[in-house]
Coordinates of C-alpha atoms (C1' of nucleotides) in Angstrom, one line a residue:
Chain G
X982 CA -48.5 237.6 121.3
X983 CA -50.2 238.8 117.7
X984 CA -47.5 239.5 115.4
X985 CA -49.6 242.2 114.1
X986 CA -49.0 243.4 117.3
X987 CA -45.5 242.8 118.0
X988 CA -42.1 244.7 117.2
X989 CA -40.1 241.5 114.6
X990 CA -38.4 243.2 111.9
X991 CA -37.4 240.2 110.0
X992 CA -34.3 240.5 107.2
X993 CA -34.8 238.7 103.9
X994 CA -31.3 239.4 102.9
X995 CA -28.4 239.0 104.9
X996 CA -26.7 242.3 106.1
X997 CA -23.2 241.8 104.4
X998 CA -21.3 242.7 107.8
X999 CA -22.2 239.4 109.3
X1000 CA -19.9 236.2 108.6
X1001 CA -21.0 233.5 111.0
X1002 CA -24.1 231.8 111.1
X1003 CA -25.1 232.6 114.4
X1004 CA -24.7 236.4 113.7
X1005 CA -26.6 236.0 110.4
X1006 CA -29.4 234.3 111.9
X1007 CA -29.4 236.9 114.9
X1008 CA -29.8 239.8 112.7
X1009 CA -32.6 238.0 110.1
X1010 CA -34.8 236.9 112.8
X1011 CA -34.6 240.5 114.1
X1012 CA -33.1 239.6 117.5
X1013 CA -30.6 242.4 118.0
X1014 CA -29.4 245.7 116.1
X1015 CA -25.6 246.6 116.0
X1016 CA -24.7 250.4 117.5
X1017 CA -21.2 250.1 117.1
X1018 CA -18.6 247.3 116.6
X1019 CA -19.2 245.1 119.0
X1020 CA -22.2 246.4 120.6
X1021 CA -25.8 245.6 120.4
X1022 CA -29.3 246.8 120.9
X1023 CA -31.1 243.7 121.8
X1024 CA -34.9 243.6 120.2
X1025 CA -37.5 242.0 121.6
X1026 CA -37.3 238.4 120.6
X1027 CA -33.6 238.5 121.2
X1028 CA -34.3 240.3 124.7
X1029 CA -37.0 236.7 125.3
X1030 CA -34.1 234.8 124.2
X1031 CA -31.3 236.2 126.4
X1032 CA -33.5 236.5 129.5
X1033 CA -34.7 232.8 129.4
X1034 CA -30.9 231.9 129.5
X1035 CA -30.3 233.7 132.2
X1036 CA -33.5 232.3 134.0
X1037 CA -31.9 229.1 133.4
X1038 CA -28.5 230.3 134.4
X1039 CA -29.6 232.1 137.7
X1040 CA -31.7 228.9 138.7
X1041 CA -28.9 226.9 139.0
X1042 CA -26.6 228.8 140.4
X1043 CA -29.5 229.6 143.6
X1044 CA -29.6 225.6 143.2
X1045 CA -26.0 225.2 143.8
X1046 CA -26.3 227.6 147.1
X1047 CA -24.9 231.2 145.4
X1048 CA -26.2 234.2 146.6
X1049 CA -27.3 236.6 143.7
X1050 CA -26.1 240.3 144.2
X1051 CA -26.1 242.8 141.5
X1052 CA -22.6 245.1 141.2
X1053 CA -22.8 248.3 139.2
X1054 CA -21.4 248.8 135.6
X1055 CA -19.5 251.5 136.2
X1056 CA -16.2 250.7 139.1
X1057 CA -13.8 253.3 140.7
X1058 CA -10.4 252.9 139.8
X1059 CA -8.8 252.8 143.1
X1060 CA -9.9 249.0 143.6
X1061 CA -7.9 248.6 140.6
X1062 CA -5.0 250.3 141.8
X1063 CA -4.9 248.3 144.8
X1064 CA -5.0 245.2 143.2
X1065 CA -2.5 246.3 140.9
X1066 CA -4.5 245.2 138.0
X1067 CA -5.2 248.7 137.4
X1068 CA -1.9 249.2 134.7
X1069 CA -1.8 245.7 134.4
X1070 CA -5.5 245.3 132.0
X1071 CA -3.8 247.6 129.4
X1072 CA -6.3 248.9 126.5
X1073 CA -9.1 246.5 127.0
X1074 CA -10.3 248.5 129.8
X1075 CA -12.5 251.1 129.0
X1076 CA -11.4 254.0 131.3
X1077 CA -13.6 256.9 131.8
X1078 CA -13.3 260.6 134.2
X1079 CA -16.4 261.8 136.1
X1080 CA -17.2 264.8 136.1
X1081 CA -15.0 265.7 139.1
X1082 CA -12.0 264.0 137.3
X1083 CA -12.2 260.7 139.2
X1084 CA -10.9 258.0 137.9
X1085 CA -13.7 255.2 136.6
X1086 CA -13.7 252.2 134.6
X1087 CA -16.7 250.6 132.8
X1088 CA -16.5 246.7 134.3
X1089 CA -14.5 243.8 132.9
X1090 CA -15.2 241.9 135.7
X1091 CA -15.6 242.1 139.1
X1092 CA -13.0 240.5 141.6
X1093 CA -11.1 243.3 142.8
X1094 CA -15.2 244.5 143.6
X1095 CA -16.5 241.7 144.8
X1096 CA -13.1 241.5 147.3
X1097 CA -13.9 245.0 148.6
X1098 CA -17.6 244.0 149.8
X1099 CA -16.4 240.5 151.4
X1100 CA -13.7 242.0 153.5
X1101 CA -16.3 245.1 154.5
X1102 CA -18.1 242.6 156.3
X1103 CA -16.9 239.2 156.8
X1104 CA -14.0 238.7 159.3
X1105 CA -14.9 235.1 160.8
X1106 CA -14.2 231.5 159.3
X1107 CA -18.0 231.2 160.8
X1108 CA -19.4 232.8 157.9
X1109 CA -17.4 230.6 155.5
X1110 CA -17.9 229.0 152.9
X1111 CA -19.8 231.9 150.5
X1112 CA -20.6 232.5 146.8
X1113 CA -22.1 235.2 145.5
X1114 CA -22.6 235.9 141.9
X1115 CA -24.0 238.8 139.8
X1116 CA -25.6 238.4 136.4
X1117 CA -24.4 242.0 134.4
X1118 CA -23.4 243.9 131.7
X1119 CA -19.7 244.1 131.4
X1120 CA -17.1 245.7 129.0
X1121 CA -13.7 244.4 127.7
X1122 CA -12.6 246.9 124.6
X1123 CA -11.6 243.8 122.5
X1124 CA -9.0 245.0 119.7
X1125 CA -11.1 242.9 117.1
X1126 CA -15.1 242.6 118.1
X1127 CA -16.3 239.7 115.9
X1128 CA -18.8 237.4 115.1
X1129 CA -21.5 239.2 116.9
X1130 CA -22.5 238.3 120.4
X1131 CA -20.3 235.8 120.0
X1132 CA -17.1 238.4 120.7
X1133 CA -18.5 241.8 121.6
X1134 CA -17.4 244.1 123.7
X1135 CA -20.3 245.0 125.7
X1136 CA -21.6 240.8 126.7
X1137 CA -23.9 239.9 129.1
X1138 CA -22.3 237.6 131.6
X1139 CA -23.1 235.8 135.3
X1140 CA -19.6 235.7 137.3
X1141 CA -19.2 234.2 140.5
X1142 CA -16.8 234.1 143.3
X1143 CA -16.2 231.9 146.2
X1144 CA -14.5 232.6 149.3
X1145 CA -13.1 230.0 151.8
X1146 CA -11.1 229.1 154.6
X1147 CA -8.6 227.0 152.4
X1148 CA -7.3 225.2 149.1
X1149 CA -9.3 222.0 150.6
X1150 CA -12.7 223.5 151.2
X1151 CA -12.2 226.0 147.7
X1152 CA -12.3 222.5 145.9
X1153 CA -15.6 221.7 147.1
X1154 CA -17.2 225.2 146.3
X1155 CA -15.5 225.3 142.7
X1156 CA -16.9 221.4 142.6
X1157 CA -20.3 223.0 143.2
X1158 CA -19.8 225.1 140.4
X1159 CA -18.7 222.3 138.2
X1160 CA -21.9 220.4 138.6
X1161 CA -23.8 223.3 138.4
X1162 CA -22.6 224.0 134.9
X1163 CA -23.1 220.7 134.0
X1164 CA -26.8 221.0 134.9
X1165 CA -26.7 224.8 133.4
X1166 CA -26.0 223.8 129.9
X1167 CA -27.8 220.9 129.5
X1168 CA -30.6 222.7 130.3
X1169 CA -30.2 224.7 127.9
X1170 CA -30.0 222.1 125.6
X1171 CA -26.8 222.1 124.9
X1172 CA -23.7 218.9 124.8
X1173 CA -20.9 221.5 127.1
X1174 CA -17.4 219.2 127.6
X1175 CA -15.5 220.7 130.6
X1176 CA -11.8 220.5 129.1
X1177 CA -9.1 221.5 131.4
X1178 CA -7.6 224.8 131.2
X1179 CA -4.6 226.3 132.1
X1180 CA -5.0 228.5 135.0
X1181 CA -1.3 229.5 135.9
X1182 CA 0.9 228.2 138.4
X1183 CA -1.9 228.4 141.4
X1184 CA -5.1 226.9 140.1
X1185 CA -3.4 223.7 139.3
X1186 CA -6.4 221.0 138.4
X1187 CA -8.6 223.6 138.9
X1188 CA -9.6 225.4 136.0
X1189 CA -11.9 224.2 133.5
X1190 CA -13.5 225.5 130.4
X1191 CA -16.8 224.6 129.3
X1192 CA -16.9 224.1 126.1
X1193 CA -20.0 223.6 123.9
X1194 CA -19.4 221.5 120.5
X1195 CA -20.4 223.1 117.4
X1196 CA -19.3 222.5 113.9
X1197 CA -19.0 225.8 113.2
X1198 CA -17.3 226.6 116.6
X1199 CA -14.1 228.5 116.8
X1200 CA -11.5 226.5 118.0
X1201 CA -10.5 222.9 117.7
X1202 CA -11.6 220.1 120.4
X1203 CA -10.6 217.0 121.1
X1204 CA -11.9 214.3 123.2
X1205 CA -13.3 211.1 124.4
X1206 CA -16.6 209.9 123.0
X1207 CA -17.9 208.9 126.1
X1208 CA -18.0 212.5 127.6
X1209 CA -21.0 212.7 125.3
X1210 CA -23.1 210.1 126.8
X1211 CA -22.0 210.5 130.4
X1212 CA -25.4 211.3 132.6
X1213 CA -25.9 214.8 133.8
X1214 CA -26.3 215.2 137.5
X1215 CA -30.6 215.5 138.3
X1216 CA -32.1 218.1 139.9
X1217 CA -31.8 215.8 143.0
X1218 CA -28.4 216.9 143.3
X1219 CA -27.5 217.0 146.7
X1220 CA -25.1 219.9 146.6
X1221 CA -24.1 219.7 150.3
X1222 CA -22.4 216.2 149.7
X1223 CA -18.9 215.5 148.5
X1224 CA -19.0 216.0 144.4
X1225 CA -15.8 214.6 144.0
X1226 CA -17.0 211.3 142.5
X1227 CA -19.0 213.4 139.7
X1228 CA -15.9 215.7 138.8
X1229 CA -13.7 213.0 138.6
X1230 CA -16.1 210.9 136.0
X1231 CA -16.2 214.0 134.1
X1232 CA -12.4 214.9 133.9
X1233 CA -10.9 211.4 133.5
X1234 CA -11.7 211.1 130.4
X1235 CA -9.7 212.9 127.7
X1236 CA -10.7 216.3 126.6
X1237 CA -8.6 219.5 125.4
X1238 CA -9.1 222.3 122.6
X1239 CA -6.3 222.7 120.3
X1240 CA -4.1 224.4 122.1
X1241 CA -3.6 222.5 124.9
X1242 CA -4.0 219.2 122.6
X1243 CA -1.9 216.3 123.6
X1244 CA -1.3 214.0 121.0
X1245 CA 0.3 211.6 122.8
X1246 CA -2.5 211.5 125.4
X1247 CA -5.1 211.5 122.5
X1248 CA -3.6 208.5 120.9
X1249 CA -4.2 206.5 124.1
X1250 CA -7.8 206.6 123.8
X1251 CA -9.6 204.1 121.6
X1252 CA -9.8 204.9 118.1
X1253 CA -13.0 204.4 117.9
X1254 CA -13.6 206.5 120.9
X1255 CA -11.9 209.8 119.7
X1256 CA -13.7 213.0 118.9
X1257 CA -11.8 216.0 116.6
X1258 CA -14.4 218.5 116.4
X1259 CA -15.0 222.1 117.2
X1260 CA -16.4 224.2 120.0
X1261 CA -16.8 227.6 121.7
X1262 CA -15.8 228.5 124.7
X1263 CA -18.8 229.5 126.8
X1264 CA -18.3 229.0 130.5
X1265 CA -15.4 228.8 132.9
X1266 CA -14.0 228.2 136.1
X1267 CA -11.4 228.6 138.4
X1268 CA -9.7 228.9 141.1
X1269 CA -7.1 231.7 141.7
X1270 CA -6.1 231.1 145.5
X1271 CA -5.1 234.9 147.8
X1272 CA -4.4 236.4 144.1
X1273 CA -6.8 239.6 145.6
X1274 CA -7.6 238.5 149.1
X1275 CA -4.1 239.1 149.7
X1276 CA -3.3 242.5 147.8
X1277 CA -6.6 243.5 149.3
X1278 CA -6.4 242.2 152.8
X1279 CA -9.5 240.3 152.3
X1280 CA -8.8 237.8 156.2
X1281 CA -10.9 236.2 158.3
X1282 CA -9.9 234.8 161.8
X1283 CA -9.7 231.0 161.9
X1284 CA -10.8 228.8 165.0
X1285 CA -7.4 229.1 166.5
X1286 CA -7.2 233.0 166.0
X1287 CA -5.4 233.0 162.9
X1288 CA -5.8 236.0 160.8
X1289 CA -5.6 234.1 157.2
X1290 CA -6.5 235.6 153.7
X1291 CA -9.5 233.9 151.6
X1292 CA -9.1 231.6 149.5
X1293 CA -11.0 232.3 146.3
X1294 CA -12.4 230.8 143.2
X1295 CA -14.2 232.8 140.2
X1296 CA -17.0 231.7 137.5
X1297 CA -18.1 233.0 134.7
X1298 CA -21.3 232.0 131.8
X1299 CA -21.1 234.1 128.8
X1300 CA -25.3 234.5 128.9
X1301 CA -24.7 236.9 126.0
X1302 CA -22.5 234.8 124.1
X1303 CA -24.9 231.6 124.8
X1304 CA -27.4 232.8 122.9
X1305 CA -24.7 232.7 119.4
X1306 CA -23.4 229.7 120.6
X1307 CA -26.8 228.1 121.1
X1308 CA -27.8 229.4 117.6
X1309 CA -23.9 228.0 115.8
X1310 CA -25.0 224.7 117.0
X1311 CA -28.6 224.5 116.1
X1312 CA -29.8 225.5 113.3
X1313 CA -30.4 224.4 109.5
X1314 CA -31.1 225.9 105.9
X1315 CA -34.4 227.9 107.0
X1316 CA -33.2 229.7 110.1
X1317 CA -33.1 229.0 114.0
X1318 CA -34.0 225.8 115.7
X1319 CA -34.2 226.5 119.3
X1320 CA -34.2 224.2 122.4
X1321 CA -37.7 224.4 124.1
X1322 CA -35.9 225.6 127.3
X1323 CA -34.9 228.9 125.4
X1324 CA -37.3 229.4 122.2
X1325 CA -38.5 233.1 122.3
X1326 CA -42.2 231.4 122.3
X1327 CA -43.3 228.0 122.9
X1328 CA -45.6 227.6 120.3
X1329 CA -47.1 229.3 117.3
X1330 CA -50.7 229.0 115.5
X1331 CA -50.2 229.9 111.6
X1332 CA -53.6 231.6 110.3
X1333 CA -53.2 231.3 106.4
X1334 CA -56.1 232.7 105.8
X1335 CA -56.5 236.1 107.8
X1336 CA -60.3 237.0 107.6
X1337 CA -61.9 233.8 106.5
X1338 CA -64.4 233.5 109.1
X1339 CA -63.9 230.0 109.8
X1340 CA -60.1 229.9 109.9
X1341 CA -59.7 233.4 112.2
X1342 CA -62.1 231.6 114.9
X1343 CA -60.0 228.2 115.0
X1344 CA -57.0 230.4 115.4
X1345 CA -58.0 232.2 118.2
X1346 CA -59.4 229.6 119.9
X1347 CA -56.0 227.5 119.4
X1348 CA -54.3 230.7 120.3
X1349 CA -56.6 231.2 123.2
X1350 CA -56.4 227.6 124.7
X1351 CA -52.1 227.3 124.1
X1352 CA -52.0 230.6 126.8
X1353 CA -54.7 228.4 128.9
X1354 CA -52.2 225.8 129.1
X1355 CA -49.4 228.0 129.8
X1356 CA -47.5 228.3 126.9
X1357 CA -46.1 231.5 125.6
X1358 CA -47.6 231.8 122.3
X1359 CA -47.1 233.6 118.9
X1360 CA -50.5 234.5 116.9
X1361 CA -49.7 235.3 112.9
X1362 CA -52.4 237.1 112.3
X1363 CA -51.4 238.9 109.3
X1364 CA -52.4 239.0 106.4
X1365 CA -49.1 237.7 104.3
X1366 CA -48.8 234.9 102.1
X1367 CA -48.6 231.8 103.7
X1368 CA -44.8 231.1 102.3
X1369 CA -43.8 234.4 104.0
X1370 CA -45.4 233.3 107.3
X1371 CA -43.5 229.5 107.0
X1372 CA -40.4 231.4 106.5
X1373 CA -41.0 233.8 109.4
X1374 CA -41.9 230.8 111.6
X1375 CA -38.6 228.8 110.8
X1376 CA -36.4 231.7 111.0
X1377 CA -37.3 232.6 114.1
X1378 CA -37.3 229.3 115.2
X1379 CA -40.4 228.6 116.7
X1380 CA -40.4 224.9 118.4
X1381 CA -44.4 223.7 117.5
X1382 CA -46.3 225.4 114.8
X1383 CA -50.3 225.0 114.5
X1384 CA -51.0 226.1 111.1
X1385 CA -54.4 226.5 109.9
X1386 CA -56.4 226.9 107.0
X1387 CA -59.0 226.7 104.8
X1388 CA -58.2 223.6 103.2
X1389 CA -57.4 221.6 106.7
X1390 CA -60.2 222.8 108.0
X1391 CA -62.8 222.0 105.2
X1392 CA -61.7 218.1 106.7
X1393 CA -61.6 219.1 110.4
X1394 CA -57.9 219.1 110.5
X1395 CA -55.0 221.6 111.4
X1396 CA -51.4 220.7 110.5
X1397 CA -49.0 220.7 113.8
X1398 CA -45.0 221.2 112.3
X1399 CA -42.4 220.4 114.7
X1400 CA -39.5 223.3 113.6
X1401 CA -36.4 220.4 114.7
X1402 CA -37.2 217.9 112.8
X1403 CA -39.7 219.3 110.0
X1404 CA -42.3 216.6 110.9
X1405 CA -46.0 217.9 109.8
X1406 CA -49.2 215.9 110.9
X1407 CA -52.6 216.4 110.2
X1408 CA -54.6 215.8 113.2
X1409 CA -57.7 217.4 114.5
X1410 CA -57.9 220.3 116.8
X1411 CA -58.0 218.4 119.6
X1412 CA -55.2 216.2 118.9
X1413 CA -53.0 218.7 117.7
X1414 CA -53.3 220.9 121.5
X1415 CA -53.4 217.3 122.9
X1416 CA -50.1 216.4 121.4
X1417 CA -48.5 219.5 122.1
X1418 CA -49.3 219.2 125.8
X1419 CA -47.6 216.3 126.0
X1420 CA -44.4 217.4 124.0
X1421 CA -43.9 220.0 126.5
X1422 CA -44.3 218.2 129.4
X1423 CA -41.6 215.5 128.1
X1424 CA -39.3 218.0 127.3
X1425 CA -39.1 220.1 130.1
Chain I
rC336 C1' -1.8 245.7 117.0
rG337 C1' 0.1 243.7 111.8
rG338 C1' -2.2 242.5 106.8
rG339 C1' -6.4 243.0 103.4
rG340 C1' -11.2 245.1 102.0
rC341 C1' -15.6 248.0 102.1
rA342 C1' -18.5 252.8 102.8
rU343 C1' -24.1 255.2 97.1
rA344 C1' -32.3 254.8 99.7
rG345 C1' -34.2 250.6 105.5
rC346 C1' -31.4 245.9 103.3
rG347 C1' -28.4 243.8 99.1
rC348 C1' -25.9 246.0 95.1
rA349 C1' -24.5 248.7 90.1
rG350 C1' -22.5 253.4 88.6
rC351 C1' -16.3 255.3 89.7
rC352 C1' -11.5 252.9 85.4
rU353 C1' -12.9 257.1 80.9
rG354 C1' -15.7 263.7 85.7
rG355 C1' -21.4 266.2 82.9
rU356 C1' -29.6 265.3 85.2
rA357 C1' -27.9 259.0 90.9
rG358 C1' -29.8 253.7 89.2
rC359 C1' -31.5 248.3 90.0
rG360 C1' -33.6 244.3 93.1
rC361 C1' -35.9 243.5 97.8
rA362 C1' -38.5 246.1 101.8
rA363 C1' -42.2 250.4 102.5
rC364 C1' -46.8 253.1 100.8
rU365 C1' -51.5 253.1 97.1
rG366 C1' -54.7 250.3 93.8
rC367 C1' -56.2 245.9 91.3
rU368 C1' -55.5 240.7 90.8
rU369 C1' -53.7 236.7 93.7
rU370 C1' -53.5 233.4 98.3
rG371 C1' -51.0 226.0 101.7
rG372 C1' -43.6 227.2 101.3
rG373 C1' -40.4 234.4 100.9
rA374 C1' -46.9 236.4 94.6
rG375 C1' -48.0 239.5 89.8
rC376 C1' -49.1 244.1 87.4
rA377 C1' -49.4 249.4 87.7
rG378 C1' -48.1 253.6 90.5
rU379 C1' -45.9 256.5 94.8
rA380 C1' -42.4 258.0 98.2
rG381 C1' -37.4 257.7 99.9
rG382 C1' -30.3 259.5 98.8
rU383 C1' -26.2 266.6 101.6
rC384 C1' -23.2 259.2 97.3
rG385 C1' -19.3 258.2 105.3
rC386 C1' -16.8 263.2 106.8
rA387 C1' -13.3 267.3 105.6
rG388 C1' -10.2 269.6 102.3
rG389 C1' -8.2 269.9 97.2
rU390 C1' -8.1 269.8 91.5
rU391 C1' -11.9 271.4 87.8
rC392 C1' -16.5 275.4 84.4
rA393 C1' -18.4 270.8 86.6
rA394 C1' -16.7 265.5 91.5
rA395 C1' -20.4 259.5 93.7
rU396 C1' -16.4 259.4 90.0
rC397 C1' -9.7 262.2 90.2
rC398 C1' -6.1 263.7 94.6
rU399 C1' -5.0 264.2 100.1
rG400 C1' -6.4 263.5 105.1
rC401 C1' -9.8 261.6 108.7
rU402 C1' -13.7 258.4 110.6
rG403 C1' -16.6 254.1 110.7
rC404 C1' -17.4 249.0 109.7
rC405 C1' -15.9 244.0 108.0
rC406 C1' -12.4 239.9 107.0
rC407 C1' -7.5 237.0 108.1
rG408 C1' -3.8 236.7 111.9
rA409 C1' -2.0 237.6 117.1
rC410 C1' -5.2 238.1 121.7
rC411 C1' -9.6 237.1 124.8
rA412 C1' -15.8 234.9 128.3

RNA sequence: CGGGGCAUAGCGCAGCCUGGUAGCGCAACUGCUUUGGGAGCAGUAGGUCGCAGGUUCAAAUCCUGCUGCCCCGACCA
């Protein structure tokens, strides 16, 4: 992409609505544009942003055997009546009339939905176990909106549900999940602690929050250092085999936010083994039993001719709110410092002199041989000064920068800048794409 | 939903107390000079001062009501 080209309107001043970083940062870099409190236009480089995440989010969910369906925005109230979550969701449901007086809702989520199409067509244990998900748009009218994506009413969120024959074989599909998030949020480059959650009286162990650590996150963590180091599952996973052993590494350690903090338990880890730090909220999972199969007569027929209602389990990414939370905990003075997995572009070539003969030929061949080797690459080919593009490129967080000019080149030499660490070498041409091949095949 | 604050050009702000021709910085546009970490000079354009009433000869400014947005708290992916 030339930026001459391209639709970034970057922010030199901070719009005085927005408070956290993540927001700031959002709204410099000209990722998104606020409509209304808690609702967002997203721009293009926010748009990249938001749908790599959910590239990363969808693959591992196919990975870990979910179906992907798509349900609408817009829901008719009587599933909600049925459940009897229809009085029950108070004001944070937006409720809207059709033009024939109907009853509608715009979505906060989908299990009274997603109940309706499993017991449309499923009626035998035979077509057990099943997960679908759906990656959508959904609505909660939060009293207070905040911190921009982070809290907005409109977000952007993959939920989904499992249905099974019993409590026994619900632990294996919510297991599945578990690992799946583990593999989701590393992926994005992220450190995510699952820290047990309360889930009421039915979900007993199993309800987990993922939480991603952040010092600027929103609530307080605490936990055991070794959930940092332990190994994420590969991509060898074999998700058909008994998880169990995984889970339980993960969730034998000690790890709550604040308000579930056990002091007593905390203390029994090893001083030099505790962690008190922050952290936002950005996936979860549980399992909620018959809660709707039952209300809904969602059954199958078991082997012996039982007729026996689902048991079910439901998971949820924020995909919106990952993209704040990714920003909240990394970044630096200058801007954005995204993981490769999710940068809006892989790689950048700086011209810093636009129209100098020489220099406006090594950038286009640069730019010309990053796309060769598959990266999705940003040309500046304006004409600012070369502070303004340095700025541009760190704000927007661009992982490898190629800048060139006249001065490199009078010696044969471009300058590659690595945005994470702020490491600049002078290396030929050559090197320079070299180098950069080989960064992005290590990292990904 | 309780408490607090803000609303003046695209963005950040001043002006309001003490009513009288709406201003500054950045961004935009034009020209010249600059050109390796958010350039300088000169010029141009851009605003029914959130909305509706009221007071007044006169309202951005004073009064009343409304709306929107932000922050703290309670609540939530």
């Amino acid at each position: 992409m030339r930026l001459s080209r391209y639709f970034l309107p970057i922010l030199k001043e901070t719009p005085k609505e927005a408070e956290i970083v993540s927001h700031r940062l959002m709204l410099r870099a000209g990722m998104m544009r606020q409509q209304a409190a808690g609702i967002y236009s997203w721009l293009p480089l926010g748009l990249k942003v938001l749908r790599k995440i959910e590239g990363i989010v969808r693959e591992e969910q196919n990975r870990a055997g979910a179906l992907e369906m798509l349900m609408p925005t817009v829901q008719p109230a009587d599933l909600w009546i049925e459940s009897g979550r229809y009085d029950d969701y108070g004001k944070e449901m937006l409720r809207i009339s059709d033009r024939h007086d109907r009853s509608m809702l715009y979505g906060p989520t989908n299990e009274e939905m997603i109940t309706e199409i499993f017991r449309s067509y499923v009626r035998s244990f035979r077509d057990l176990p099943l997960n679908l998900y759906h990656i959508q748009w959904k609505f909660r009218d939060e009293v207070r909106p905040r911190f921009g994506v982070m809290r907005g009413r409109e977000f952007f969120m993959k939920d989904a549900y499992s249905f099974d024959l019993d409590k026994e074989s619900a632990r294996r599909a919510y297991h599945r999940m578990f690992v799946a998030y583990l593999r989701t949020f590393a992926r994005l480059g992220m450190q995510a602690i699952p820290m047990k959650a309360d889930s009421g009286p039915i979900g007993g162990d199993m309800s987990h929050e993922f939480i991603v650590l952040a010092s600027t996150g929103e609530s307080g963590v605490f936990c055991h250092k070794d959930l940092l180091d332990m190994p994420v599952p590969g991509e060898d996973v074999d998700f058909d085999s008994d998880l169990s052993p995984i889970v339980d590494a993960w969730t034998s350690l000690y790890a709550a936010t604040d308000e579930k903090h056990d002091e007593a338990a905390f203390a029994a880890v090893p001083e030099d083994r505790r962690i008190a730090a922050r952290g936002i909220e950005v996936g979860h999972i549980f399992y909620f039993g018959t809660k709707y199969s039952d209300p809904m007569n969602a059954k199958v027929t078991t082997a012996d001719g039982q007729n026996v209602p689902v048991h079910m389990g439901s998971y949820g990414i924020g995909v919106s709110r990952l993209v704040g939370a990714i920003i909240e905990a990394s970044h630096d003075d200058n801007g954005i410092i995204w993981p490769a997995s999710v940068a809006p572009f892989d790689a950048a070539v700086v011209n810093l002199k636009q129209g100098d003969a020489a220099t406006d030929a090594m950038c286009e061949r640069l730019y010309g041989e990053m796309r060769a080797a598959g990266f999705d690459a940003l040309y500046d080919d304006t004409d600012q000064r070369a502070g303004a593009k340095f700025a541009t490129m760190d704000l927007i967080g661009v992982p490898w920068q190629v800048v060139v000019g006249p001065k490199g080149l009078a010696s044969g030499e471009v300058e590659l800048k690595n945005r994470a660490t702020g490491e600049r070498a002078s290396l030929t041409p050559e090197a320079a794409m070299n180098r950069l091949v080989a960064e992005a095949r290590g990292a990904s």
